[in-house]
PDB file of C-alpha atoms in Angstrom:
ATOM      1  CA  MET A   6       8.644   8.178 -28.719  1.00 64.00           C
ATOM      2  CA  ALA A   7      12.294   7.325 -27.704  1.00 73.00           C
ATOM      3  CA  GLU A   8      12.464  10.118 -25.265  1.00 77.00           C
ATOM      4  CA  VAL A   9       9.340   9.115 -23.599  1.00 70.00           C
ATOM      5  CA  ASP A  10      10.876   5.564 -23.339  1.00 81.00           C
ATOM      6  CA  GLY A  11      13.730   6.735 -21.670  1.00 86.00           C
ATOM      7  CA  GLU A  12      12.036   8.851 -19.344  1.00 88.00           C
ATOM      8  CA  PHE A  13       9.404   6.331 -18.180  1.00 90.00           C
ATOM      9  CA  THR A  14      12.498   3.782 -18.043  1.00 91.00           C
ATOM     10  CA  ALA A  15      14.407   6.068 -15.753  1.00 91.00           C
ATOM     11  CA  PHE A  16      11.337   6.804 -13.539  1.00 92.00           C
ATOM     12  CA  VAL A  17      10.868   3.276 -12.970  1.00 93.00           C
ATOM     13  CA  ASN A  18      14.523   2.623 -12.270  1.00 94.00           C
ATOM     14  CA  GLU A  19      14.334   5.308  -9.676  1.00 93.00           C
ATOM     15  CA  ARG A  20      11.225   4.878  -8.039  1.00 92.00           C
ATOM     16  CA  GLY A  21      10.102   1.331  -8.805  1.00 93.00           C
ATOM     17  CA  ALA A  22      11.670  -0.085  -5.202  1.00 93.00           C
ATOM     18  CA  ALA A  23       9.677   2.510  -3.545  1.00 93.00           C
ATOM     19  CA  LEU A  24       6.340   2.034  -5.516  1.00 95.00           C
ATOM     20  CA  LEU A  25       6.509  -1.725  -4.805  1.00 94.00           C
ATOM     21  CA  ARG A  26       6.717  -1.091  -1.238  1.00 92.00           C
ATOM     22  CA  VAL A  27       3.504   0.664  -1.416  1.00 92.00           C
ATOM     23  CA  ALA A  28       1.892  -1.850  -3.591  1.00 92.00           C
ATOM     24  CA  TYR A  29       3.000  -4.667  -1.160  1.00 92.00           C
ATOM     25  CA  ALA A  30       1.640  -2.694   1.778  1.00 88.00           C
ATOM     26  CA  LEU A  31      -1.747  -2.471  -0.205  1.00 88.00           C
ATOM     27  CA  ALA A  32      -2.035  -6.158  -1.534  1.00 87.00           C
ATOM     28  CA  GLY A  33      -0.362  -8.104   1.196  1.00 84.00           C
ATOM     29  CA  ASN A  34       1.903 -10.380  -0.804  1.00 86.00           C
ATOM     30  CA  GLN A  35       4.472 -10.042  -3.097  1.00 91.00           C
ATOM     31  CA  HIS A  36       2.908 -11.452  -6.356  1.00 91.00           C
ATOM     32  CA  ALA A  37      -0.067  -9.531  -5.922  1.00 89.00           C
ATOM     33  CA  ALA A  38       2.182  -6.443  -5.282  1.00 92.00           C
ATOM     34  CA  GLU A  39       3.757  -6.878  -8.556  1.00 93.00           C
ATOM     35  CA  ASP A  40       0.742  -7.220 -10.347  1.00 92.00           C
ATOM     36  CA  LEU A  41      -0.822  -4.155  -9.154  1.00 92.00           C
ATOM     37  CA  LEU A  42       2.351  -2.155  -9.892  1.00 94.00           C
ATOM     38  CA  GLN A  43       2.819  -3.425 -13.250  1.00 93.00           C
ATOM     39  CA  ASN A  44      -0.803  -2.615 -14.004  1.00 93.00           C
ATOM     40  CA  ALA A  45      -0.559   0.679 -12.484  1.00 94.00           C
ATOM     41  CA  LEU A  46       2.867   1.492 -14.645  1.00 93.00           C
ATOM     42  CA  ALA A  47       1.246   0.193 -17.615  1.00 92.00           C
ATOM     43  CA  LYS A  48      -1.534   2.918 -17.126  1.00 92.00           C
ATOM     44  CA  ALA A  49       1.115   5.740 -16.144  1.00 91.00           C
ATOM     45  CA  TYR A  50       3.016   4.801 -19.431  1.00 90.00           C
ATOM     46  CA  ALA A  51      -0.090   5.229 -21.565  1.00 87.00           C
ATOM     47  CA  ARG A  52      -0.498   8.700 -20.345  1.00 88.00           C
ATOM     48  CA  TRP A  53       3.156   9.480 -19.699  1.00 87.00           C
ATOM     49  CA  PRO A  54       3.344  12.699 -22.164  1.00 85.00           C
ATOM     50  CA  ARG A  55       0.869  14.112 -19.917  1.00 85.00           C
ATOM     51  CA  ILE A  56       2.412  13.350 -16.281  1.00 85.00           C
ATOM     52  CA  ARG A  57       5.717  13.461 -16.646  1.00 67.00           C
ATOM     53  CA  GLY A  58       7.452  15.571 -13.851  1.00 73.00           C
ATOM     54  CA  ASP A  59       4.974  14.716 -11.058  1.00 80.00           C
ATOM     55  CA  ALA A  60       4.427  10.761 -12.207  1.00 89.00           C
ATOM     56  CA  GLU A  61       5.019   9.356  -8.356  1.00 90.00           C
ATOM     57  CA  PRO A  62       1.597  10.835  -7.066  1.00 89.00           C
ATOM     58  CA  TYR A  63      -0.100   9.816 -10.269  1.00 91.00           C
ATOM     59  CA  VAL A  64       1.175   6.084 -10.014  1.00 92.00           C
ATOM     60  CA  LYS A  65       0.216   6.067  -6.212  1.00 91.00           C
ATOM     61  CA  ARG A  66      -3.048   7.279  -7.028  1.00 89.00           C
ATOM     62  CA  ILE A  67      -3.580   4.466  -9.865  1.00 92.00           C
ATOM     63  CA  LEU A  68      -2.394   1.815  -6.967  1.00 92.00           C
ATOM     64  CA  TYR A  69      -4.673   2.962  -4.577  1.00 90.00           C
ATOM     65  CA  HIS A  70      -7.735   3.181  -6.918  1.00 88.00           C
ATOM     66  CA  ASP A  71      -6.937  -0.094  -8.516  1.00 88.00           C
ATOM     67  CA  GLN A  72      -6.850  -1.771  -5.165  1.00 86.00           C
ATOM     68  CA  VAL A  73      -9.801  -0.548  -3.689  1.00 80.00           C
ATOM     69  CA  SER A  74     -11.656  -1.102  -7.422  1.00 76.00           C
ATOM     70  CA  GLY A  75     -10.834  -4.870  -6.538  1.00 64.00           C
ATOM     71  CA  TRP A  76     -11.808  -4.772  -3.166  1.00 56.00           C
ATOM     72  CA  ARG A  77     -15.158  -3.489  -4.508  1.00 53.00           C
ATOM     73  CA  ARG A  78     -15.811  -5.717  -7.117  1.00 53.00           C
ATOM     74  CA  GLY A  79     -15.100  -8.767  -4.239  1.00 53.00           C
ATOM     75  CA  ARG A  80     -11.651  -9.679  -5.911  1.00 50.00           C
ATOM     76  CA  ARG A  81      -9.820 -11.653  -3.199  1.00 50.00           C
ATOM     77  CA  ALA A  82      -6.091 -12.009  -3.585  1.00 50.00           C
ATOM     78  CA  GLU A  83      -4.646 -15.270  -4.150  1.00 50.00           C
ATOM     79  CA  VAL A  84      -2.962 -16.884  -0.919  1.00 53.00           C
ATOM     80  CA  PRO A  85       0.096 -19.065  -2.313  1.00 57.00           C
ATOM     81  CA  VAL A  86       0.842 -22.168  -0.189  1.00 55.00           C
ATOM     82  CA  ALA A  87       4.235 -22.856  -1.258  1.00 62.00           C
ATOM     83  CA  ASP A  88       6.034 -19.670  -0.772  1.00 62.00           C
ATOM     84  CA  LEU A  89       9.521 -19.537   1.233  1.00 53.00           C
ATOM     85  CA  PRO A  90       9.353 -17.292   4.346  1.00 53.00           C
ATOM     86  CA  GLU A  91      11.172 -14.144   4.006  1.00 58.00           C
ATOM     87  CA  ARG A  92      14.212 -14.258   6.045  1.00 53.00           C
ATOM     88  CA  PRO A  93      14.240 -11.948   9.106  1.00 48.00           C
ATOM     89  CA  THR A  94      16.233  -8.909   9.258  1.00 49.00           C
ATOM     90  CA  PRO A  95      18.733  -9.042  11.993  1.00 52.00           C
ATOM     91  CA  GLY A  96      17.480  -7.617  15.058  1.00 53.00           C
ATOM     92  CA  GLU A  97      15.405  -8.462  18.454  1.00 52.00           C
ATOM     93  CA  ASP A  98      12.214  -7.051  16.663  1.00 59.00           C
ATOM     94  CA  SER A  99      12.420  -9.799  13.657  1.00 70.00           C
ATOM     95  CA  ASP A 100       9.645 -12.011  15.205  1.00 74.00           C
ATOM     96  CA  LEU A 101       7.384  -8.961  15.819  1.00 76.00           C
ATOM     97  CA  ARG A 102       7.848  -7.739  12.336  1.00 78.00           C
ATOM     98  CA  LEU A 103       6.749 -10.935  11.059  1.00 80.00           C
ATOM     99  CA  LEU A 104       3.648 -11.507  13.277  1.00 83.00           C
ATOM    100  CA  LEU A 105       2.833  -7.905  12.195  1.00 82.00           C
ATOM    101  CA  ARG A 106       3.396  -8.457   8.461  1.00 84.00           C
ATOM    102  CA  ASP A 107       1.110 -11.445   8.597  1.00 86.00           C
ATOM    103  CA  ALA A 108      -1.622  -9.847  10.814  1.00 88.00           C
ATOM    104  CA  LEU A 109      -1.516  -6.906   7.903  1.00 88.00           C
ATOM    105  CA  ARG A 110      -2.156  -9.846   5.118  1.00 87.00           C
ATOM    106  CA  ALA A 111      -5.103 -10.736   7.418  1.00 89.00           C
ATOM    107  CA  LEU A 112      -6.975  -7.361   7.236  1.00 91.00           C
ATOM    108  CA  PRO A 113      -9.115  -6.762   4.467  1.00 91.00           C
ATOM    109  CA  PRO A 114      -8.177  -4.864   1.386  1.00 88.00           C
ATOM    110  CA  ARG A 115      -9.731  -1.509   2.430  1.00 89.00           C
ATOM    111  CA  GLN A 116      -8.489  -1.706   5.903  1.00 91.00           C
ATOM    112  CA  ARG A 117      -4.970  -2.394   4.604  1.00 90.00           C
ATOM    113  CA  ALA A 118      -5.449   0.359   2.126  1.00 90.00           C
ATOM    114  CA  VAL A 119      -6.579   2.760   4.812  1.00 92.00           C
ATOM    115  CA  LEU A 120      -3.404   1.950   7.170  1.00 91.00           C
ATOM    116  CA  THR A 121      -1.335   2.075   4.133  1.00 88.00           C
ATOM    117  CA  LEU A 122      -2.318   5.732   3.279  1.00 88.00           C
ATOM    118  CA  ARG A 123      -2.559   6.958   7.035  1.00 90.00           C
ATOM    119  CA  TYR A 124       0.701   5.452   8.288  1.00 86.00           C
ATOM    120  CA  LEU A 125       3.015   4.578   5.627  1.00 83.00           C
ATOM    121  CA  GLU A 126       2.401   7.340   3.393  1.00 85.00           C
ATOM    122  CA  ASP A 127       1.499   9.641   6.105  1.00 86.00           C
ATOM    123  CA  LEU A 128      -1.875  10.965   4.851  1.00 88.00           C
ATOM    124  CA  SER A 129      -4.548  12.917   6.452  1.00 91.00           C
ATOM    125  CA  VAL A 130      -8.028  11.398   7.223  1.00 92.00           C
ATOM    126  CA  GLU A 131      -9.227  13.664   4.579  1.00 93.00           C
ATOM    127  CA  GLU A 132      -6.686  12.997   1.980  1.00 90.00           C
ATOM    128  CA  THR A 133      -7.261   9.185   2.540  1.00 91.00           C
ATOM    129  CA  ALA A 134     -10.778   9.874   2.039  1.00 91.00           C
ATOM    130  CA  ARG A 135     -10.397  11.845  -1.177  1.00 89.00           C
ATOM    131  CA  LEU A 136      -8.105   9.103  -2.743  1.00 86.00           C
ATOM    132  CA  LEU A 137     -10.266   6.211  -1.696  1.00 87.00           C
ATOM    133  CA  GLY A 138     -13.248   7.686  -2.914  1.00 88.00           C
ATOM    134  CA  CYS A 139     -15.197   7.689   0.497  1.00 90.00           C
ATOM    135  CA  ARG A 140     -15.994   9.702   3.660  1.00 93.00           C
ATOM    136  CA  ALA A 141     -13.597  10.900   6.363  1.00 93.00           C
ATOM    137  CA  GLY A 142     -15.822   9.150   8.969  1.00 94.00           C
ATOM    138  CA  THR A 143     -15.377   5.889   7.095  1.00 93.00           C
ATOM    139  CA  VAL A 144     -11.737   6.336   6.966  1.00 93.00           C
ATOM    140  CA  ALA A 145     -11.547   7.041  10.572  1.00 93.00           C
ATOM    141  CA  SER A 146     -13.742   3.873  11.582  1.00 94.00           C
ATOM    142  CA  GLN A 147     -11.715   1.617   9.215  1.00 94.00           C
ATOM    143  CA  SER A 148      -8.689   2.548  10.641  1.00 93.00           C
ATOM    144  CA  ALA A 149      -9.899   2.135  14.246  1.00 93.00           C
ATOM    145  CA  LYS A 150     -11.000  -1.173  13.200  1.00 94.00           C
ATOM    146  CA  ALA A 151      -7.884  -2.293  11.808  1.00 92.00           C
ATOM    147  CA  LEU A 152      -5.736  -1.105  14.648  1.00 91.00           C
ATOM    148  CA  ALA A 153      -8.070  -2.957  16.846  1.00 91.00           C
ATOM    149  CA  ARG A 154      -7.702  -6.123  14.818  1.00 91.00           C
ATOM    150  CA  LEU A 155      -3.825  -5.542  14.736  1.00 89.00           C
ATOM    151  CA  ARG A 156      -3.795  -5.597  18.372  1.00 87.00           C
ATOM    152  CA  GLN A 157      -6.080  -8.872  18.710  1.00 90.00           C
ATOM    153  CA  LEU A 158      -3.840 -10.537  16.009  1.00 88.00           C
ATOM    154  CA  VAL A 159      -0.294  -9.311  17.504  1.00 86.00           C
ATOM    155  CA  PRO A 160      -1.046  -8.532  21.454  1.00 84.00           C
ATOM    156  CA  ALA A 161       2.818  -7.657  21.844  1.00 79.00           C
ATOM    157  CA  LEU A 162       1.950  -4.162  19.873  1.00 75.00           C
ATOM    158  CA  ASP A 163       0.373  -3.246  23.266  1.00 73.00           C
ATOM    159  CA  GLU A 164       3.595  -3.491  24.767  1.00 71.00           C
ATOM    160  CA  LEU A 165       5.364  -1.130  22.536  1.00 63.00           C
ATOM    161  CA  PRO A 166       6.042   2.524  23.375  1.00 58.00           C
ATOM    162  CA  THR A 167       3.495   4.658  21.577  1.00 57.00           C
ATOM    163  CA  GLN A 168       3.571   8.396  20.652  1.00 52.00           C
ATOM    164  CA  PRO A 169       0.590  10.348  20.663  1.00 50.00           C
ATOM    165  CA  GLU A 170      -1.075  10.593  17.203  1.00 52.00           C
ATOM    166  CA  VAL A 171      -1.030  14.259  15.687  1.00 48.00           C
ATOM    167  CA  THR A 172      -4.420  14.934  14.084  1.00 50.00           C
ATOM    168  CA  ARG A 173      -3.778  16.629  10.531  1.00 47.00           C
TER     169      ARG A 173
END
């Protein structure tokens, strides 16, 4: 049992920050992301002897499923009102980053999940559909709606140079 605990602790120490970034992208705020990740890690720990070695994709899959399950049940994320704003990173795009972050938070959870999988995790439409338990057409339409909404909320995105999307 001590070996399992040690392996799991090492995994969390090594990959926890990356997993929290994925959870944050899915949940839209720090507190919900921490809760989402904590639940996913608890589920992974219970199955650790079976998943060790290839744990990160397994934990990410739990994150995606839990987030989408919450969306399907109609759970709405809490919106804290007394949060201190994050410090912008130095650079000229700090304001745009903050606007984009707020716009992403305004998207429905399913659209946020689609954008996270497609553009943060760089998954194909088919891989995203498989993980979310929906059709590829749903992923494509949700992605298009989410990107259109982001362009409405952050008009400065239209001024950025774009790269043609590679269809995988």
